[in-house]
Short mmCIF file of C-alpha atoms in Angstrom, two decimals:
data_model
loop_
_atom_site.label_atom_id
_atom_site.label_comp_id
_atom_site.label_asym_id
_atom_site.label_seq_id
_atom_site.Cartn_x
_atom_site.Cartn_y
_atom_site.Cartn_z
CA MET A 16 0.10 0.05 0.39
CA GLY A 17 0.96 3.28 -0.80
CA THR A 18 1.89 6.56 0.79
CA LEU A 19 -1.07 8.98 -0.09
CA ASN A 20 -0.36 12.59 -1.61
CA PRO A 21 -2.09 15.77 0.34
CA ILE A 22 -5.31 15.70 -2.31
CA GLU A 23 -5.73 11.61 -1.79
CA LYS A 24 -5.93 12.72 2.08
CA SER A 25 -8.56 14.95 1.48
CA GLY A 26 -12.79 14.87 0.36
CA ALA A 27 -12.00 13.51 -3.00
CA ARG A 28 -10.77 10.23 -1.78
CA ASP A 29 -13.53 9.47 0.62
CA LYS A 30 -16.19 10.71 -2.62
CA ARG A 31 -14.51 8.07 -4.93
CA GLU A 32 -14.88 5.82 -2.06
CA THR A 33 -18.07 6.77 -0.86
CA GLY A 34 -20.05 8.39 -3.96
CA ARG A 35 -21.01 11.48 -1.30
CA ARG A 36 -19.15 14.65 -0.61
CA LEU A 37 -18.11 15.16 2.64
CA PRO A 38 -17.61 19.06 4.42
CA PRO A 39 -14.83 20.04 3.01
CA THR A 40 -11.28 19.99 5.16
CA THR A 41 -9.28 23.53 6.11
CA ARG A 42 -7.05 22.72 3.17
CA GLU A 43 -10.29 23.20 1.02
CA LEU A 44 -12.10 26.10 2.24
CA HIS A 45 -8.44 27.49 1.93
CA SER A 46 -8.60 27.09 -1.78
CA GLY A 47 -10.78 27.77 -4.18
CA CYS A 48 -14.55 28.75 -4.46
CA LEU A 49 -14.96 28.73 -0.86
CA ARG A 50 -12.16 31.03 -0.06
CA HIS A 51 -12.99 33.28 -2.90
CA LYS A 52 -16.83 33.17 -1.12
CA LEU A 53 -15.64 33.49 1.84
CA SER A 54 -12.06 35.68 1.43
CA PRO A 55 -13.37 39.23 3.11
CA MET A 56 -14.16 37.16 6.03
CA LEU A 57 -11.52 34.76 6.17
CA LYS A 58 -8.67 37.77 6.03
CA TYR A 59 -9.74 40.16 9.09
CA ALA A 60 -10.39 36.92 10.87
CA ASN A 61 -6.89 36.62 10.76
CA PRO A 62 -5.50 39.00 14.07
CA THR A 63 -2.12 40.36 11.63
CA GLN A 64 -3.81 40.99 8.71
CA PHE A 65 -6.58 42.65 10.81
CA LEU A 66 -3.64 44.81 12.64
CA ARG A 67 -1.99 45.84 9.35
CA LEU A 68 -6.07 46.98 7.92
CA ALA A 69 -6.01 49.17 11.09
CA ASN A 70 -2.63 50.39 10.93
CA GLY A 71 -3.36 51.86 7.65
CA VAL A 72 -6.89 53.45 8.11
CA ILE A 73 -6.50 54.71 12.14
CA PRO A 74 -4.36 58.09 10.82
CA TRP A 75 -7.13 58.25 8.42
CA LEU A 76 -10.17 57.87 10.31
CA ALA A 77 -8.75 60.30 12.65
CA ALA A 78 -7.28 63.20 10.67
CA LEU A 79 -11.08 62.70 8.98
CA ALA A 80 -13.45 62.86 12.44
CA ALA A 81 -11.45 65.76 13.48
CA ALA A 82 -11.61 68.04 10.42
CA LEU A 83 -15.31 67.16 10.84
CA ALA A 84 -15.51 67.96 14.34
CA ALA A 85 -13.63 71.30 13.51
CA ALA A 86 -16.02 72.22 10.69
CA GLY A 87 -19.46 70.70 12.43
CA LEU A 88 -18.06 72.88 16.08
CA TYR A 89 -17.25 76.11 14.10
CA MET A 90 -20.68 75.58 11.89
CA ALA A 91 -23.00 75.20 15.93
CA PHE A 92 -21.38 78.28 17.44
CA PHE A 93 -21.08 80.46 14.23
CA THR A 94 -23.54 79.44 11.45
CA ALA A 95 -26.20 78.21 13.15
CA PRO A 96 -29.03 80.61 14.95
CA ALA A 97 -30.50 80.35 18.07
CA ASP A 98 -33.63 78.65 18.80
CA TYR A 99 -36.37 81.21 19.07
CA GLN A 100 -37.21 78.75 22.04
CA GLN A 101 -34.43 77.10 22.92
CA GLY A 102 -32.60 80.09 22.84
CA GLU A 103 -28.55 80.01 23.08
CA SER A 104 -29.10 76.59 25.36
CA VAL A 105 -29.53 74.98 21.38
CA ARG A 106 -26.07 74.10 20.94
CA ILE A 107 -25.95 71.71 23.57
CA MET A 108 -27.97 69.69 20.75
CA PHE A 109 -25.18 69.35 18.56
CA ILE A 110 -23.17 66.98 21.31
CA HIS A 111 -25.92 65.58 23.05
CA VAL A 112 -28.03 64.46 20.09
CA PRO A 113 -25.06 62.92 18.02
CA ALA A 114 -23.83 61.25 21.78
CA ALA A 115 -27.58 59.72 21.65
CA TRP A 116 -27.43 58.52 18.48
CA LEU A 117 -24.20 57.41 18.92
CA SER A 118 -24.63 55.17 22.16
CA LEU A 119 -27.55 53.39 20.00
CA PHE A 120 -25.52 52.38 17.38
CA VAL A 121 -22.29 51.51 19.18
CA TYR A 122 -24.93 49.14 20.96
CA GLY A 123 -26.19 47.93 17.21
CA VAL A 124 -22.26 46.89 17.09
CA MET A 125 -21.79 45.32 19.87
CA ALA A 126 -24.76 42.79 19.41
CA LEU A 127 -23.78 42.31 15.69
CA ALA A 128 -20.66 41.06 17.13
CA ALA A 129 -21.99 38.72 20.03
CA LEU A 130 -24.04 37.06 16.88
CA GLY A 131 -20.78 36.78 15.32
CA THR A 132 -19.08 35.64 18.29
CA LEU A 133 -22.01 32.96 19.31
CA VAL A 134 -23.28 32.02 15.47
CA TRP A 135 -20.13 32.75 13.45
CA ARG A 136 -17.35 32.40 15.85
CA HIS A 137 -15.86 34.82 14.37
CA PRO A 138 -12.16 35.06 16.27
CA LEU A 139 -11.92 39.44 16.24
CA ALA A 140 -15.92 38.92 17.05
CA ASP A 141 -15.75 39.40 20.77
CA ALA A 142 -12.79 41.31 20.84
CA ALA A 143 -15.36 43.91 19.22
CA GLN A 144 -17.88 43.61 21.77
CA LYS A 145 -15.76 43.55 24.75
CA THR A 146 -14.26 46.75 23.48
CA ALA A 147 -16.83 48.50 22.62
CA ALA A 148 -18.77 48.43 25.94
CA PRO A 149 -16.80 51.42 27.37
CA LEU A 150 -17.04 53.59 24.24
CA GLY A 151 -20.48 53.26 24.22
CA ALA A 152 -20.56 53.87 28.02
CA ALA A 153 -18.86 56.94 27.25
CA PHE A 154 -21.00 58.29 24.66
CA THR A 155 -24.27 57.13 26.64
CA PHE A 156 -22.91 59.39 29.73
CA ILE A 157 -22.23 62.18 27.45
CA CYS A 158 -25.75 61.79 26.05
CA LEU A 159 -26.88 61.72 29.66
CA ALA A 160 -24.68 64.29 31.22
CA THR A 161 -25.45 67.54 28.12
CA GLY A 162 -28.87 66.28 28.13
CA SER A 163 -29.01 67.06 32.02
CA LEU A 164 -27.55 70.26 31.29
CA TRP A 165 -30.06 71.03 28.83
CA GLY A 166 -32.83 70.23 30.65
CA LYS A 167 -31.78 72.45 33.99
CA PRO A 168 -32.43 75.96 31.89
CA MET A 169 -35.09 74.66 29.45
CA TRP A 170 -37.17 71.66 31.95
CA GLY A 171 -36.47 73.47 35.34
CA THR A 172 -34.84 70.56 36.07
CA TRP A 173 -31.79 68.01 35.62
CA TRP A 174 -33.57 64.97 35.40
CA VAL A 175 -37.22 63.43 35.22
CA TRP A 176 -37.89 59.70 35.52
CA ASP A 177 -39.74 59.68 32.31
CA ALA A 178 -39.23 56.81 29.50
CA ARG A 179 -36.70 57.90 27.13
CA LEU A 180 -34.13 59.69 30.55
CA THR A 181 -34.76 56.41 31.79
CA SER A 182 -34.65 54.10 28.99
CA GLU A 183 -31.06 55.58 28.36
CA LEU A 184 -29.99 54.86 32.12
CA VAL A 185 -31.08 51.63 31.55
CA LEU A 186 -28.76 51.42 28.48
CA LEU A 187 -26.12 53.14 30.52
CA LEU A 188 -26.02 50.04 33.13
CA ILE A 189 -26.35 47.82 31.12
CA TYR A 190 -23.10 49.12 29.05
CA LEU A 191 -21.00 48.80 32.34
CA GLY A 192 -22.59 45.55 33.28
CA LEU A 193 -20.83 44.26 30.48
CA ALA A 194 -17.92 45.79 30.88
CA ALA A 195 -17.70 44.71 34.33
CA LEU A 196 -18.75 41.04 33.78
CA TRP A 197 -15.50 40.48 31.09
CA GLN A 198 -13.56 41.50 34.43
CA THR A 199 -14.98 38.77 36.74
CA MET A 200 -14.67 36.41 34.38
CA GLU A 201 -10.91 35.05 34.37
CA GLU A 202 -11.58 32.76 31.06
CA PRO A 203 -12.00 34.84 27.75
CA GLY A 204 -13.90 32.26 26.01
CA LYS A 205 -16.58 31.59 29.05
CA ALA A 206 -16.79 35.61 29.21
CA ALA A 207 -17.12 36.70 25.88
CA ARG A 208 -20.00 33.50 25.43
CA ALA A 209 -21.69 35.42 28.49
CA ALA A 210 -21.13 38.67 27.67
CA ALA A 211 -23.03 38.00 23.63
CA ILE A 212 -26.17 36.18 25.41
CA LEU A 213 -26.07 39.43 27.79
CA THR A 214 -25.84 42.00 24.87
CA LEU A 215 -28.24 39.96 22.52
CA VAL A 216 -30.59 39.97 26.06
CA GLY A 217 -30.05 43.37 26.68
CA ALA A 218 -30.99 44.57 22.67
CA VAL A 219 -34.54 44.92 23.15
CA ASN A 220 -33.70 48.03 25.44
CA ILE A 221 -32.90 49.68 21.72
CA PRO A 222 -36.03 50.33 20.48
CA ILE A 223 -37.82 51.19 23.96
CA ILE A 224 -35.62 53.54 23.85
CA LYS A 225 -36.06 54.75 20.38
CA PHE A 226 -39.83 54.85 20.36
CA SER A 227 -40.31 55.29 23.68
CA VAL A 228 -41.49 59.23 22.89
CA ASP A 229 -43.96 57.72 21.15
CA TRP A 230 -45.08 54.90 23.40
CA TRP A 231 -45.87 57.01 26.32
CA ASN A 232 -46.06 60.47 27.73
CA THR A 233 -42.90 61.90 27.84
CA LEU A 234 -41.39 64.90 28.90
CA HIS A 235 -38.39 64.63 26.35
CA GLN A 236 -39.77 66.16 22.73
CA PRO A 237 -40.38 63.35 19.80
CA ALA A 238 -38.16 62.72 17.40
CA SER A 239 -37.20 65.91 15.35
CA VAL A 240 -34.49 64.03 12.20
CA PHE A 241 -35.21 60.30 11.85
CA ARG A 242 -39.14 60.57 11.84
CA MET A 243 -42.01 59.59 9.01
CA GLY A 244 -42.02 62.76 7.05
CA GLY A 245 -38.46 63.75 7.29
CA PRO A 246 -36.92 66.56 9.44
CA LYS A 247 -38.61 69.20 10.65
CA ILE A 248 -35.62 71.28 11.72
CA ASP A 249 -34.00 74.22 10.42
CA PRO A 250 -31.08 73.14 7.43
CA ALA A 251 -29.02 76.06 8.87
CA MET A 252 -29.36 73.53 12.75
CA LEU A 253 -29.69 70.65 10.97
CA TRP A 254 -26.46 70.57 8.95
CA PRO A 255 -24.04 70.76 11.25
CA LEU A 256 -26.00 68.30 13.47
CA LEU A 257 -25.15 65.71 10.97
CA ILE A 258 -22.07 66.90 10.25
CA MET A 259 -21.36 66.34 14.17
CA ALA A 260 -23.09 62.92 14.01
CA VAL A 261 -20.45 61.56 11.50
CA ALA A 262 -17.55 63.30 13.08
CA ALA A 263 -19.06 61.27 16.35
CA SER A 264 -19.48 57.84 14.38
CA LEU A 265 -15.88 58.34 13.08
CA LEU A 266 -14.06 58.94 16.27
CA PHE A 267 -16.15 56.01 17.51
CA LEU A 268 -14.71 54.07 14.66
CA THR A 269 -11.22 55.37 15.12
CA LEU A 270 -11.12 54.04 18.94
CA HIS A 271 -12.99 50.75 18.30
CA PHE A 272 -10.36 50.10 15.69
CA MET A 273 -7.88 51.33 18.22
CA ALA A 274 -8.92 49.62 20.61
CA ILE A 275 -9.51 45.94 19.16
CA ARG A 276 -5.90 46.39 18.14
CA ASN A 277 -5.29 46.90 22.13
CA GLU A 278 -7.22 43.39 22.34
CA ILE A 279 -5.35 41.56 20.38
CA LEU A 280 -1.64 42.91 21.31
CA ARG A 281 -2.72 42.05 24.56
CA ARG A 282 -4.06 38.72 23.58
CA ARG A 283 -0.72 38.24 21.93
CA LEU A 284 0.76 39.03 24.91
CA ARG A 285 -0.71 36.59 27.34
CA ARG A 286 0.57 33.58 24.35
CA LEU A 287 3.97 35.05 24.43
CA ALA A 288 3.73 35.38 28.70
CA MET A 289 2.08 31.17 28.75
CA LEU A 290 4.87 29.87 26.14
CA ALA A 291 7.80 31.40 28.17
CA ALA A 292 6.12 29.83 31.17
CA GLN A 293 6.32 26.69 29.46
CA GLU A 294 9.39 26.68 28.42
CA ASP A 295 10.89 27.45 31.55
CA ALA A 296 8.73 24.86 33.53
CA PRO A 297 10.90 21.76 31.72
CA ALA A 298 14.14 23.77 32.66
CA ARG A 299 12.77 24.15 36.13
CA ARG A 300 11.53 20.81 37.30
CA PRO A 301 14.63 18.58 36.73
CA ALA A 302 16.45 21.13 39.58
CA GLU A 303 13.21 20.68 41.78
CA THR A 304 13.57 16.96 41.57
CA GLY A 305 17.43 17.23 41.99
CA ALA A 306 16.77 19.23 44.87
CA ARG A 307 13.48 17.42 46.51
CA SER A 308 15.90 13.88 46.10
CA ALA A 309 19.45 15.83 47.59
CA ALA A 310 16.74 16.49 50.98
CA MET B 13 -26.58 84.57 25.38
CA SER B 14 -27.08 85.04 28.80
CA ALA B 15 -24.61 84.33 31.20
CA ASP B 16 -26.55 81.33 32.80
CA ASN B 17 -26.94 79.60 29.76
CA ALA B 18 -23.40 80.70 28.62
CA GLY B 19 -22.41 77.89 31.69
CA TYR B 20 -24.62 75.41 30.78
CA ILE B 21 -23.42 75.40 27.47
CA LEU B 22 -19.84 76.01 28.39
CA ALA B 23 -19.94 72.72 31.25
CA ALA B 24 -21.67 70.69 27.95
CA TYR B 25 -18.73 71.19 26.29
CA VAL B 26 -16.61 70.59 28.39
CA ILE B 27 -17.57 67.50 29.64
CA ALA B 28 -17.90 66.06 26.40
CA ILE B 29 -14.07 67.18 25.13
CA ALA B 30 -13.30 65.62 28.65
CA VAL B 31 -14.90 62.15 28.49
CA THR B 32 -13.94 62.39 24.54
CA GLY B 33 -10.18 63.27 25.64
CA ALA B 34 -9.98 60.54 28.17
CA MET B 35 -10.93 58.07 25.86
CA ILE B 36 -8.66 58.92 23.33
CA VAL B 37 -5.61 59.45 26.03
CA SER B 38 -6.61 55.75 27.77
CA ILE B 39 -6.57 53.61 24.84
CA ALA B 40 -3.13 55.28 22.87
CA SER B 41 -1.03 54.88 26.49
CA ASP B 42 -2.71 51.41 26.54
CA TYR B 43 -1.23 50.82 23.03
CA ARG B 44 2.23 52.07 23.69
CA ALA B 45 2.08 50.00 27.27
CA LEU B 46 1.84 46.75 25.35
CA LYS B 47 3.97 47.78 22.83
CA ARG B 48 6.73 48.73 25.43
CA ARG B 49 5.81 45.17 27.04
CA LEU B 50 5.56 42.97 23.72
CA ALA B 51 8.98 44.36 23.16
CA ALA B 52 10.27 43.64 26.06
CA LEU B 53 9.94 39.65 25.62
CA PRO B 54 11.74 37.99 23.79
CA ALA B 55 12.06 37.60 19.50
CA ARG B 56 12.13 33.70 19.57
CA ALA B 57 8.41 33.53 20.64
CA GLU B 58 7.36 36.22 18.50
CA GLY B 59 6.22 33.75 15.14
CA ASP B 60 4.82 31.45 17.94
CA ALA B 61 2.03 34.12 18.63
CA GLU B 62 1.28 35.49 15.25
CA THR B 63 -2.50 34.66 15.03
#
């Protein structure tokens, strides 16, 4: 019986012998049609490839975010008029509203990453999920704090327990809970799965936040940009708002790429430390045995 | 702009900039620390941990 060549070892032999095709092996996945179909996912599933992409993209994203934020802030302070009811306080909206949108958007990203962890087992999905939680918490905090600073002169109170504000506060608590969950579990695989399940359960809060102003009678005003019939605010205010929203989204993307890059390096560092410990162990063992027998 | 509202507006922007700045500084300093710790480890194992 001669030795099998590599192709004989794979599914081709089984198909010839049994008449049915077996699932592709890793070798087959990485060559031919399947590879072509999955190539974008496979390419960036590799952390080294992702690091290369991140290193190239981060400076451009950061520069674009800074340029748009500068333009948005200039328009917010110098070209947008004061509101006829809110007066100058309307300028708080140019940071409050993008932060509110981002607080929901980041959760959407985390929910997708949770699906990636549980369903597709994408190697970077759990890193994306873990690193998005503190960023989402920061945007939610900005939203709540600036909203409170707007509410005091406009509503006469820092806080009311209405549906929109309360559900946004619940979102902040979910973000903080998810960030804490990653810290409390030692085994990263278990933490990723637990965080993914909690993220998907918490996703029920997103439509509640969005539609709370329609479902309940709230002090918070209803949507004025993303609504049926189009935006109902003046273009002089809408443009700076949209520019600030794009700048905030680019800032999130930049920071998320940077944080995922950090997470990859942290895992690499942990693996290297374990390798070093494994290499040191056999060298230490004979010395310990010798010491014990001498005693 | 009334004096009271200017204070609220200023406080809102200061909070937003401070939180954003803290995020940027924390992630960038974490990156620098990780790079330093990786560089301190022996280069022989670098290839083993590529993926």
